[in-house]
Tab-separated table of C-alpha atoms in Angstrom:
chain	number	residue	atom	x	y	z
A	1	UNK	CA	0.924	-22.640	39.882
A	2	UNK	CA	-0.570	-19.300	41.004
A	3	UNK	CA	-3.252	-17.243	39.238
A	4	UNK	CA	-0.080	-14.571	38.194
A	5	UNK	CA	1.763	-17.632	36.800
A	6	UNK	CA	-1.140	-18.566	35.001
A	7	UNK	CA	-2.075	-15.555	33.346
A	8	UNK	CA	1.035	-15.118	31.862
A	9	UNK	CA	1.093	-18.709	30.375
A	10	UNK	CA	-2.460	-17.940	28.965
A	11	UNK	CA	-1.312	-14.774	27.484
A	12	UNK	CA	1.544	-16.737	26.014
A	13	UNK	CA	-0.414	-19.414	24.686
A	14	UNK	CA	-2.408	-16.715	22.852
A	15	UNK	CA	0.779	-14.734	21.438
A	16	UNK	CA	2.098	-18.433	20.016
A	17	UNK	CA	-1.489	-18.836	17.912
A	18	UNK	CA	-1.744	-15.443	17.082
A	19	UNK	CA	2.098	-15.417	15.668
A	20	UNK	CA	1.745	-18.256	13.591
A	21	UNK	CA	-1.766	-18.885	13.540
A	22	UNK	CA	-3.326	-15.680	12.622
A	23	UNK	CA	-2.827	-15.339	9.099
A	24	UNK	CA	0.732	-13.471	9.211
A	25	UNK	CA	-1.301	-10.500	10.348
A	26	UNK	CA	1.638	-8.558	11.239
A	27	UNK	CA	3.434	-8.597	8.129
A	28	UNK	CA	3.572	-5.631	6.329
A	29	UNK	CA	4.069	-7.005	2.622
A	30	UNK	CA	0.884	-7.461	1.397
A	31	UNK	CA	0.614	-4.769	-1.754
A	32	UNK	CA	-1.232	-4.213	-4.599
A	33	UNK	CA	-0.743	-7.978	-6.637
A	34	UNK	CA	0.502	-8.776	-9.943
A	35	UNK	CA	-0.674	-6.927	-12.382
A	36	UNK	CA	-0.054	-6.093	-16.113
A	37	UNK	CA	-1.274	-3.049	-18.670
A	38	UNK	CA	-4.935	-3.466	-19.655
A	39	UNK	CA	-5.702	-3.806	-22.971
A	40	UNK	CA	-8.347	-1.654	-22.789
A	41	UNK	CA	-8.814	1.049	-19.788
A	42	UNK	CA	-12.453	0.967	-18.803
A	43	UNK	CA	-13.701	3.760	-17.259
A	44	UNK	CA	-14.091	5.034	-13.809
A	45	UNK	CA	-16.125	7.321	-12.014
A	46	UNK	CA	-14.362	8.674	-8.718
A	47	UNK	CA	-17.096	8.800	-6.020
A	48	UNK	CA	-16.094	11.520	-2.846
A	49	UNK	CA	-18.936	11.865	-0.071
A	50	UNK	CA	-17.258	15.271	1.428
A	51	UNK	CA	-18.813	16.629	4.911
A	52	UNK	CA	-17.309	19.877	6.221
A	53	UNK	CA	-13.692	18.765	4.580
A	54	UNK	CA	-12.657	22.311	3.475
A	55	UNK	CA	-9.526	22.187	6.212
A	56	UNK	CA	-7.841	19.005	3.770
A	57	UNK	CA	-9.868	19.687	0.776
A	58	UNK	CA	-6.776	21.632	-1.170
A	59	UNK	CA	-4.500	18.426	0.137
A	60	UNK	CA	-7.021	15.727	-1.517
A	61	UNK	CA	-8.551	16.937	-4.444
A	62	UNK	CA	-6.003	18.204	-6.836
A	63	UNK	CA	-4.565	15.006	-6.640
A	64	UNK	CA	-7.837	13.177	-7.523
A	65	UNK	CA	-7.889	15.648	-10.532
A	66	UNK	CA	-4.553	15.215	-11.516
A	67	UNK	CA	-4.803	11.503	-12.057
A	68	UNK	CA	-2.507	10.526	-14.916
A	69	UNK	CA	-5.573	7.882	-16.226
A	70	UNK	CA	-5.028	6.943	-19.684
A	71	UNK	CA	-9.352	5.498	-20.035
A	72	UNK	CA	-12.247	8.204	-19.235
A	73	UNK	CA	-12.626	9.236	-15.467
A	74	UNK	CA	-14.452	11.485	-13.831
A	75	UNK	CA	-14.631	13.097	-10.010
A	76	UNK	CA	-18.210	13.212	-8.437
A	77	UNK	CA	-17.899	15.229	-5.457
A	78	UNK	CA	-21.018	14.939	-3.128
A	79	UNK	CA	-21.083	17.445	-0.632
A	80	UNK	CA	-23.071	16.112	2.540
A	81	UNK	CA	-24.755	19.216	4.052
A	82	UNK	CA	-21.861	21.022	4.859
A	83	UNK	CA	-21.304	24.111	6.929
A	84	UNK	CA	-17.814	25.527	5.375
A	85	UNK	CA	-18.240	25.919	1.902
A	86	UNK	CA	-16.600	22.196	0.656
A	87	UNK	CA	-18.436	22.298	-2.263
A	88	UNK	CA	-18.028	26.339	-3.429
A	89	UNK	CA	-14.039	25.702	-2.581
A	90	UNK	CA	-14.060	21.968	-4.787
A	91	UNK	CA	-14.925	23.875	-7.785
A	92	UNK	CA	-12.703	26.216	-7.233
A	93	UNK	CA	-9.637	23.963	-6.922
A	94	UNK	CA	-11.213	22.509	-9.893
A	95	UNK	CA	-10.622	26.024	-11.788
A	96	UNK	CA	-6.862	26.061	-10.177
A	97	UNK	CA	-5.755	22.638	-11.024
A	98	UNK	CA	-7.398	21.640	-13.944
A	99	UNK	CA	-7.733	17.460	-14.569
A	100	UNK	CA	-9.843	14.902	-15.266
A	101	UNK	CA	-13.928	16.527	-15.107
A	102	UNK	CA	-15.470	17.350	-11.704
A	103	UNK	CA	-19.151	17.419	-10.991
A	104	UNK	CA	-20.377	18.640	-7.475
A	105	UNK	CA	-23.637	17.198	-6.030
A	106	UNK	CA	-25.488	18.156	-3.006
A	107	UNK	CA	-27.956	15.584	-2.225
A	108	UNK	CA	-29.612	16.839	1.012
A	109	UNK	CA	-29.710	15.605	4.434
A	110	UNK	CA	-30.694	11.542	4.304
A	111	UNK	CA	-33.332	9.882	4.444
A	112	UNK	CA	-34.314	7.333	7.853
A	113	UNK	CA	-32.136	4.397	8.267
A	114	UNK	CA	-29.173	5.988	6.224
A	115	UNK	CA	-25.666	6.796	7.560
A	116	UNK	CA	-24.774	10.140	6.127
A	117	UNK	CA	-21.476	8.653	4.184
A	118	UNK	CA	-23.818	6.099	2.324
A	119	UNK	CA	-26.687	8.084	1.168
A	120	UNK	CA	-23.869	10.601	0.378
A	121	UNK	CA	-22.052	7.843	-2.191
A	122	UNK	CA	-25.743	6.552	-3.156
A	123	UNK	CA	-25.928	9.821	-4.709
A	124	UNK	CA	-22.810	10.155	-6.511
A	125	UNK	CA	-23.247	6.939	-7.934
A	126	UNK	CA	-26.545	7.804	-9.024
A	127	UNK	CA	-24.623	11.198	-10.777
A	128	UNK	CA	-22.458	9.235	-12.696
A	129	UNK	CA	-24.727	6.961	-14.179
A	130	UNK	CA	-27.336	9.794	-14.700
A	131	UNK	CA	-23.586	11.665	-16.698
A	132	UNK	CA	-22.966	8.294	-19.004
A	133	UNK	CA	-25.926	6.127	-18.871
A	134	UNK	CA	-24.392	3.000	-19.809
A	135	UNK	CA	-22.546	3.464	-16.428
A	136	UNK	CA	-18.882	3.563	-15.621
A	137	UNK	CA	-17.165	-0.064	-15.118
A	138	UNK	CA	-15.230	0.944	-12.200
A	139	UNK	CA	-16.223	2.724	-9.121
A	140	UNK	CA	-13.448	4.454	-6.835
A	141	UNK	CA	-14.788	5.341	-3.662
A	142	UNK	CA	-12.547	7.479	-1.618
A	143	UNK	CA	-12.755	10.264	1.212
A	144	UNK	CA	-12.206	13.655	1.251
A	145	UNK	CA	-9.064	13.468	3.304
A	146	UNK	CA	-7.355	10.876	0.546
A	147	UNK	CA	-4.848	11.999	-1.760
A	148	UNK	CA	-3.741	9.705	-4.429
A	149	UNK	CA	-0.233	9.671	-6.121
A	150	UNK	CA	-0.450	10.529	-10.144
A	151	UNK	CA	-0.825	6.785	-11.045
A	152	UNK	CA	-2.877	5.932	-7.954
A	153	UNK	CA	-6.484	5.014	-10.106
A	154	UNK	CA	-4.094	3.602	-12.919
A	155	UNK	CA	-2.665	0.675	-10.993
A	156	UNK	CA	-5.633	0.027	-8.747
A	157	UNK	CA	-7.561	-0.393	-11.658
A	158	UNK	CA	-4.509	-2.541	-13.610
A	159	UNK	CA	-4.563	-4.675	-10.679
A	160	UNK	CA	-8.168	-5.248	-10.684
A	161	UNK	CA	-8.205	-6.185	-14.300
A	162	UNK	CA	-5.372	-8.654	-14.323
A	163	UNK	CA	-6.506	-10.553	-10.983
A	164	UNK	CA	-10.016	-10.608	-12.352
A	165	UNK	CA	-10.963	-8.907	-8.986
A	166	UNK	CA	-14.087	-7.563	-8.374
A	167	UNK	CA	-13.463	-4.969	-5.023
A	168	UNK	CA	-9.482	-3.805	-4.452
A	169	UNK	CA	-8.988	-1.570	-1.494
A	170	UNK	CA	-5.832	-0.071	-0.211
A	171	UNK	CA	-5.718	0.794	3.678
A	172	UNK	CA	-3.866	4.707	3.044
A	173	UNK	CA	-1.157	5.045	4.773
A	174	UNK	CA	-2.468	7.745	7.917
A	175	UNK	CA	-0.667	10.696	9.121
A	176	UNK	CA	2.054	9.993	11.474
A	177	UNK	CA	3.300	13.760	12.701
A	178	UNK	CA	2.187	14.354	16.709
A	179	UNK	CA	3.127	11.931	19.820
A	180	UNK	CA	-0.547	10.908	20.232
A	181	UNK	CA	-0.635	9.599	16.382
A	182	UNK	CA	2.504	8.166	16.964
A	183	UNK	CA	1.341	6.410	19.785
A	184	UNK	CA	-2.132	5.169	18.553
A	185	UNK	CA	-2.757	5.355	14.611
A	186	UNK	CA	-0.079	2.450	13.833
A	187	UNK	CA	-1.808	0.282	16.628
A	188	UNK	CA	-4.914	1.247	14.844
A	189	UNK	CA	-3.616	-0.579	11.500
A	190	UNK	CA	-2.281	-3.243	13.266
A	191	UNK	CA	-5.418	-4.107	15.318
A	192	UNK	CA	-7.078	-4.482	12.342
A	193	UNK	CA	-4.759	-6.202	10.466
A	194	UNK	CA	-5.059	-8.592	13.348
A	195	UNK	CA	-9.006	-9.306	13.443
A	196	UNK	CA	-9.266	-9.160	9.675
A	197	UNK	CA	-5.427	-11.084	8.494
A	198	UNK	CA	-5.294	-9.266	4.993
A	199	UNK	CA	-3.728	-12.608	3.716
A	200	UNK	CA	-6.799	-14.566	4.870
A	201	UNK	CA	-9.123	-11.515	2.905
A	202	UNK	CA	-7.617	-12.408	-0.459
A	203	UNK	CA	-7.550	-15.720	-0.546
A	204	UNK	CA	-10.463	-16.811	-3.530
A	205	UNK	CA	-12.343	-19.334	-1.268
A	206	UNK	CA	-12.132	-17.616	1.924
A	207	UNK	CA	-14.442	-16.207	4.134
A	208	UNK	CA	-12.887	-12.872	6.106
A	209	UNK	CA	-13.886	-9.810	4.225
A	210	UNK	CA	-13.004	-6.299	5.143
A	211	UNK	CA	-12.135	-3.171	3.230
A	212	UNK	CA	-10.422	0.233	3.823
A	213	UNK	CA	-13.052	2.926	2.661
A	214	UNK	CA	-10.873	5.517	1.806
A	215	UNK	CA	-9.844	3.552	-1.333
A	216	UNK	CA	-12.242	1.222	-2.989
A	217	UNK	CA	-12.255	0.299	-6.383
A	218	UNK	CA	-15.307	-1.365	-6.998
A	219	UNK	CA	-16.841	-2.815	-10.203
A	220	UNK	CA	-20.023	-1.422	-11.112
A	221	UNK	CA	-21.422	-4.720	-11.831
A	222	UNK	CA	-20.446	-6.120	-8.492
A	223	UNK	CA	-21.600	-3.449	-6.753
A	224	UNK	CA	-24.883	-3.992	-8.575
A	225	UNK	CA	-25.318	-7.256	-8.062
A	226	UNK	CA	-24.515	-6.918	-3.971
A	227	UNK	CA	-27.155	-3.690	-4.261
A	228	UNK	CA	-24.993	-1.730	-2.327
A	229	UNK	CA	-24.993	1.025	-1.049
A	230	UNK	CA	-28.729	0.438	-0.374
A	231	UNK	CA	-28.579	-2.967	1.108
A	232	UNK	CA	-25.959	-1.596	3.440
A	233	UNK	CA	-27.475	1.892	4.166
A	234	UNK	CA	-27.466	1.555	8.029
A	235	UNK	CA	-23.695	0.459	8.427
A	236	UNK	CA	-21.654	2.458	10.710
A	237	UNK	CA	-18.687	0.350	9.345
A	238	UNK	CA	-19.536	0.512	5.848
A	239	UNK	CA	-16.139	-0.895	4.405
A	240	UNK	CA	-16.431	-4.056	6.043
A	241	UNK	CA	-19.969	-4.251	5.263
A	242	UNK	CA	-19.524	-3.408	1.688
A	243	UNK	CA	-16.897	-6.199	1.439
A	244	UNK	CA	-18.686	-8.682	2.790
A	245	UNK	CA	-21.346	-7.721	0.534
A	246	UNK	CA	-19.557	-7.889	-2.655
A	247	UNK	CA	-18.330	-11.310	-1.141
A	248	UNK	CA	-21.377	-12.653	0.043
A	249	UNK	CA	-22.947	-12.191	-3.707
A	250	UNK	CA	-19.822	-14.192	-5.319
A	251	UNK	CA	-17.220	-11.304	-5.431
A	252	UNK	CA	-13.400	-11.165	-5.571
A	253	UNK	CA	-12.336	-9.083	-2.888
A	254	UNK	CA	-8.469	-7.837	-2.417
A	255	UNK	CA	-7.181	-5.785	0.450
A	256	UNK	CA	-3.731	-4.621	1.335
A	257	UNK	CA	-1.830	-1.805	2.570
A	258	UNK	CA	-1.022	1.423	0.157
A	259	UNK	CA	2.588	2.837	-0.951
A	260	UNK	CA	1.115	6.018	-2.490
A	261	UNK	CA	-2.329	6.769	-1.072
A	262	UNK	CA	-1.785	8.642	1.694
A	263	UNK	CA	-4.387	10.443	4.437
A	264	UNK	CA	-3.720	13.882	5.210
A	265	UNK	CA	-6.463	14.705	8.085
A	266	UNK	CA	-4.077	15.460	11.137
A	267	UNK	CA	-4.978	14.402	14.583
A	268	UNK	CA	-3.253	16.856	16.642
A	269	UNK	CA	-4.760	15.408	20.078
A	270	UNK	CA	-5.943	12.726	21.947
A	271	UNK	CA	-9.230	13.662	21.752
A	272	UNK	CA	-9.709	13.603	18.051
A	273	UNK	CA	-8.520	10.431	17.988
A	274	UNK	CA	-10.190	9.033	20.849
A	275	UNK	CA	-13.534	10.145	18.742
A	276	UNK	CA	-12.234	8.435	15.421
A	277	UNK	CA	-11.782	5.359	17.079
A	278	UNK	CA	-14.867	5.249	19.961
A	279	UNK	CA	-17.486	5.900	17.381
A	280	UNK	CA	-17.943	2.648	15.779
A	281	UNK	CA	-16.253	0.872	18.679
A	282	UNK	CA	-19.092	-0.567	20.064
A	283	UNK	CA	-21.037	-0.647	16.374
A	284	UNK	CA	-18.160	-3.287	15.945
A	285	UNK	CA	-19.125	-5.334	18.328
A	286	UNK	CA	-22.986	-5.191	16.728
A	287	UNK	CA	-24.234	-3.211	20.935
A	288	UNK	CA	-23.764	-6.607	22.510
A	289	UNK	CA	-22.915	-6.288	26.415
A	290	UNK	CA	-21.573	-9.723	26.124
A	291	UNK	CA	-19.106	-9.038	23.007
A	292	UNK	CA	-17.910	-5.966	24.908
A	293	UNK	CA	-17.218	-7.690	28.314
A	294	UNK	CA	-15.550	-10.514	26.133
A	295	UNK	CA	-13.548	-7.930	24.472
A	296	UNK	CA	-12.138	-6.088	27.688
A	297	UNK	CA	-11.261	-9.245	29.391
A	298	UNK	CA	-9.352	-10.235	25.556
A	299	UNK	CA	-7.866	-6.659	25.380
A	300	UNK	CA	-6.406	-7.265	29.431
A	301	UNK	CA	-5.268	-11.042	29.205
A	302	UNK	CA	-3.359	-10.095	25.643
A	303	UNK	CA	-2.211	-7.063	26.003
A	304	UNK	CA	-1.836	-5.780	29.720
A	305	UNK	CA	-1.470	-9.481	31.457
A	306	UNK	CA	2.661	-9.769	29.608
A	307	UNK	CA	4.157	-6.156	31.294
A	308	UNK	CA	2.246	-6.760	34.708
A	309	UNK	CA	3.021	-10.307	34.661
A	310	UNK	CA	6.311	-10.188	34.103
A	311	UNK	CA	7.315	-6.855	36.303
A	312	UNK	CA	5.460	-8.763	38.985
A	313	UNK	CA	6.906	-12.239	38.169
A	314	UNK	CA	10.203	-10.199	38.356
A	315	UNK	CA	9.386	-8.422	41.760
A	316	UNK	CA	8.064	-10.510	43.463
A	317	UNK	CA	10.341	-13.888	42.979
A	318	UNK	CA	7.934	-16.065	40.383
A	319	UNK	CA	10.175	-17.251	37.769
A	320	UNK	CA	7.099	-19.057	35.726
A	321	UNK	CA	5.627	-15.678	35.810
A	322	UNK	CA	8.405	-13.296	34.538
A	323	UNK	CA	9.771	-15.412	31.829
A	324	UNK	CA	6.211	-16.499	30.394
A	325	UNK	CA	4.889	-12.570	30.399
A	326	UNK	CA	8.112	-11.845	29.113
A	327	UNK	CA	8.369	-13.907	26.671
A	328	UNK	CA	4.590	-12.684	25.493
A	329	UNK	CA	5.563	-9.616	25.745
A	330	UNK	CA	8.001	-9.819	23.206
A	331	UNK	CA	5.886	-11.798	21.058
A	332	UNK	CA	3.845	-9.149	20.937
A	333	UNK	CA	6.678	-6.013	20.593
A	334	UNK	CA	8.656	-7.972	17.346
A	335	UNK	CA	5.299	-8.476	15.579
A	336	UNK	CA	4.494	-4.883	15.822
A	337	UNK	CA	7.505	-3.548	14.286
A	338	UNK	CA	7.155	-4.224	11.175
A	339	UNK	CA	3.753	-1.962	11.648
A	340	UNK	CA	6.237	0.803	12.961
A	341	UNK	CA	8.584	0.517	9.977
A	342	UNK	CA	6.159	0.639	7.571
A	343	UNK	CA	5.088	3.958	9.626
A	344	UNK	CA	8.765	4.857	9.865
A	345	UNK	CA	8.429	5.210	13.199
A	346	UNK	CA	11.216	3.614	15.809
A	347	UNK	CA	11.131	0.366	16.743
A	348	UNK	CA	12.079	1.759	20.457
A	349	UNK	CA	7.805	2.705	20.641
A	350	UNK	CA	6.797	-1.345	19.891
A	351	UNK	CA	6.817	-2.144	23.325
A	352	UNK	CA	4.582	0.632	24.544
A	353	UNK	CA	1.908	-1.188	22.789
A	354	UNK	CA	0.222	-2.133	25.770
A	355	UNK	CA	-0.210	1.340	26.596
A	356	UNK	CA	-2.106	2.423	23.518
A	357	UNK	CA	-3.831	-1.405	23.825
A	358	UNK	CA	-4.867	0.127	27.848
A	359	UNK	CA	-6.251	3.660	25.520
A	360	UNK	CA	-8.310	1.531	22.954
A	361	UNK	CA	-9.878	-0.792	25.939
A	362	UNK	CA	-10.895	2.680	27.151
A	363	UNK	CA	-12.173	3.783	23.627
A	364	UNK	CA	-14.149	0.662	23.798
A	365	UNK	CA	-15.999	1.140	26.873
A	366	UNK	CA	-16.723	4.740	26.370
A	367	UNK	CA	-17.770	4.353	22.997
A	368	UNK	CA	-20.586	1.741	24.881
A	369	UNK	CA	-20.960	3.987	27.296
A	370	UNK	CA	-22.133	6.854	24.659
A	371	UNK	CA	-24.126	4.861	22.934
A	372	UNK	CA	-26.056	3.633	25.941
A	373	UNK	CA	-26.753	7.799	26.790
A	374	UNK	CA	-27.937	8.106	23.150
A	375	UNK	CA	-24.517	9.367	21.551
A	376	UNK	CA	-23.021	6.965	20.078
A	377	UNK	CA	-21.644	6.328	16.433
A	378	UNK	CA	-21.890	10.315	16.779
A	379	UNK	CA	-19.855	12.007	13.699
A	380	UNK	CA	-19.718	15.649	12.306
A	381	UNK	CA	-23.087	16.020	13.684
A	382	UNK	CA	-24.982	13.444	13.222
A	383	UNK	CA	-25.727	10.568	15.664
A	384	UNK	CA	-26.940	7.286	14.084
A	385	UNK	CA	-29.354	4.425	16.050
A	386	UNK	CA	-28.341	0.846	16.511
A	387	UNK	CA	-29.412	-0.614	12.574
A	388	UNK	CA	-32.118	-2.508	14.476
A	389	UNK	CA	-33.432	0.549	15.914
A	390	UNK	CA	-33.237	2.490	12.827
């Protein structure tokens, strides 16, 4: 057996396990559990660390404000040092859409060894305890570019209290408009989906944590008892960091994908989302050289070996080698459809998935590449040093 013959059995090896071995990664089904009306509705404090967002501002907010919560909320908008007037145009949707109370904080620029995101929901926290000091039960920490359905806080917070969970966090549903999001920002759910199986997350005794941070519910007493934000303060992937915080100190954790909490930032062009994804990249794989060659030769033998394989195999009269990377390569296609469905996009794009695969290997080693000139984990202005470094 050649070395074409055997990639492609590798490869296929690989799509068998992760099929049926990987948690179910690629189904689409896990939503917001069981849940039943509280008796009581404790009370929330909506947390929004805001950073130049005046372009989706007016798409987010109102619907914060317009929560249809039947307990006591409130929206703590911290505006982190921005340059557009995000917290000036807050209050005035504020005065246009009137809702549940808004408070705007501006915290300053933060301190060593903080990402700008975490000191920026240190400080709302800190508002809405220093606003009720017996402290709101519930945090909900969501981004700027989030906008909730009416009943959005009402079942996240229903779902919370019936499963006894301590962190539930809904990956919202991104913006699928332009060819390049179409091509990349289902891939990017499903990627993840794949190294953290949301299945695996929720399961009481188990040990994979991740989050979405643009919609985390978080109990105030977990998040106390994990210390966070501080003991995370340097994490360039904070929602995985948080979750494995609130984990790590005996939390429930729940994640899933959303129905009605949607993102509205567009990414018109490559580029934009070439920067969303490269940033924390290599952060991901905690700057290790190693992790990153490990994760190039991963990203070719599962993703690129099944097309070349089997056009090859085809071509060039190797049967072992055309029906094995075939075969992978629709292993790989049918478990990303149901990703493209739930994105309403056409099945027809599932097996260009090795293209977009090809674009995030090259996000990956640019995104090292940055960091090694002194750029990376680079975001609205701000470039942030390996936590070690810090």
């Amino acid at each position: 057996m050649g070395p074409l013959s055997i990639a492609a059995c590798a490869s296929l090896a690989v799509w068998l396990w992760l099929t049926l071995g990987q948690g179910m990664f690629w189904r689409t089904d896990v939503r917001l559990p069981p849940r039943t009306r509280p008796d009581r509705w404790p009370s929330v404090a909506i947390v929004v660390p805001a950073r130049d967002e005046a372009a989706v501002l007016p798409l987010s907010l109102p619907s914060l404000l317009a929560q249809d919560y039947p307990g006591e909320a409130e929206v703590f908008l911290v505006d982190d040092g921005s340059t557009d007037g995000t917290g000036a145009l807050a209050l005035a949707l504020a005065r246009e859409c009137p809702g549940l109370p808004l408070t705007v904080c501006s915290p300053g620029e933060p301190e060593a060894g903080w990402t700008g995101k975490l000191w920026a929901v240190r400080h709302g926290i800190g508002a809405a305890r220093t606003a009720h000091p017996d402290a709101p039960e519930y945090l909900l920490l969501t981004d700027a570019d989030i906008a909730h359905e009416p009943d959005s806080l009402r079942e996240l917070v229903s779902a919370a209290v019936s499963a006894d969970l301590d962190l539930v966090s809904q990956m919202a549903r991104l913006r699928v408009v332009s060819f390049w999001e179409r091509l990349v920002v289902p891939a990017f759910v499903y990627f993840f989906a794949q190294l953290y199986p949301f299945r695996w997350i929720n399961r009481p005794a188990g040990r994979t944590a991740a989050a979405a941070g643009g919609c985390v519910l978080l109990r105030t007493e977990a998040a106390v008892r994990a210390g966070v934000p501080d003991s995370i303060r340097q994490a360039v992937i904070d929602d995985v960091s948080l979750a494995r915080a609130v984990r790590r100190t005996g939390g429930r954790i729940w994640l899933g994908l959303a129905e009605r909490v949607d993102s509205v930032r567009p990414y018109t062009g490559l580029g934009e989302l070439w920067r969303m994804i490269s940033r924390s990249a290599y952060a991901q794989l905690r700057h290790q050289p190693l992790l990153l060659a490990g994760t190039v030769a991963g990203l070719a033998l599962v993703y690129l070996a099944p097309p070349v394989t089997f056009c090859a195999g085809l071509l060039g009269g190797r049967p072992v080698a055309a029906w094995a990377g075939g075969l992978a390569w629709l292993l790989m296609a049918g478990t990303y459809v149901p990703m493209l469905r739930y994105y309403r996009q056409s099945a027809v794009l599932a097996p260009l998935l090795p293209v977009t695969a090809l674009l995030y290997l090259l996000m990956t080693v640019d995104s090292a590449v940055q960091h090694y000139r002194g750029r990376g984990a680079a975001w609205k202005g701000r470039t942030y040093a390996r936590p070690s470094d810090a």
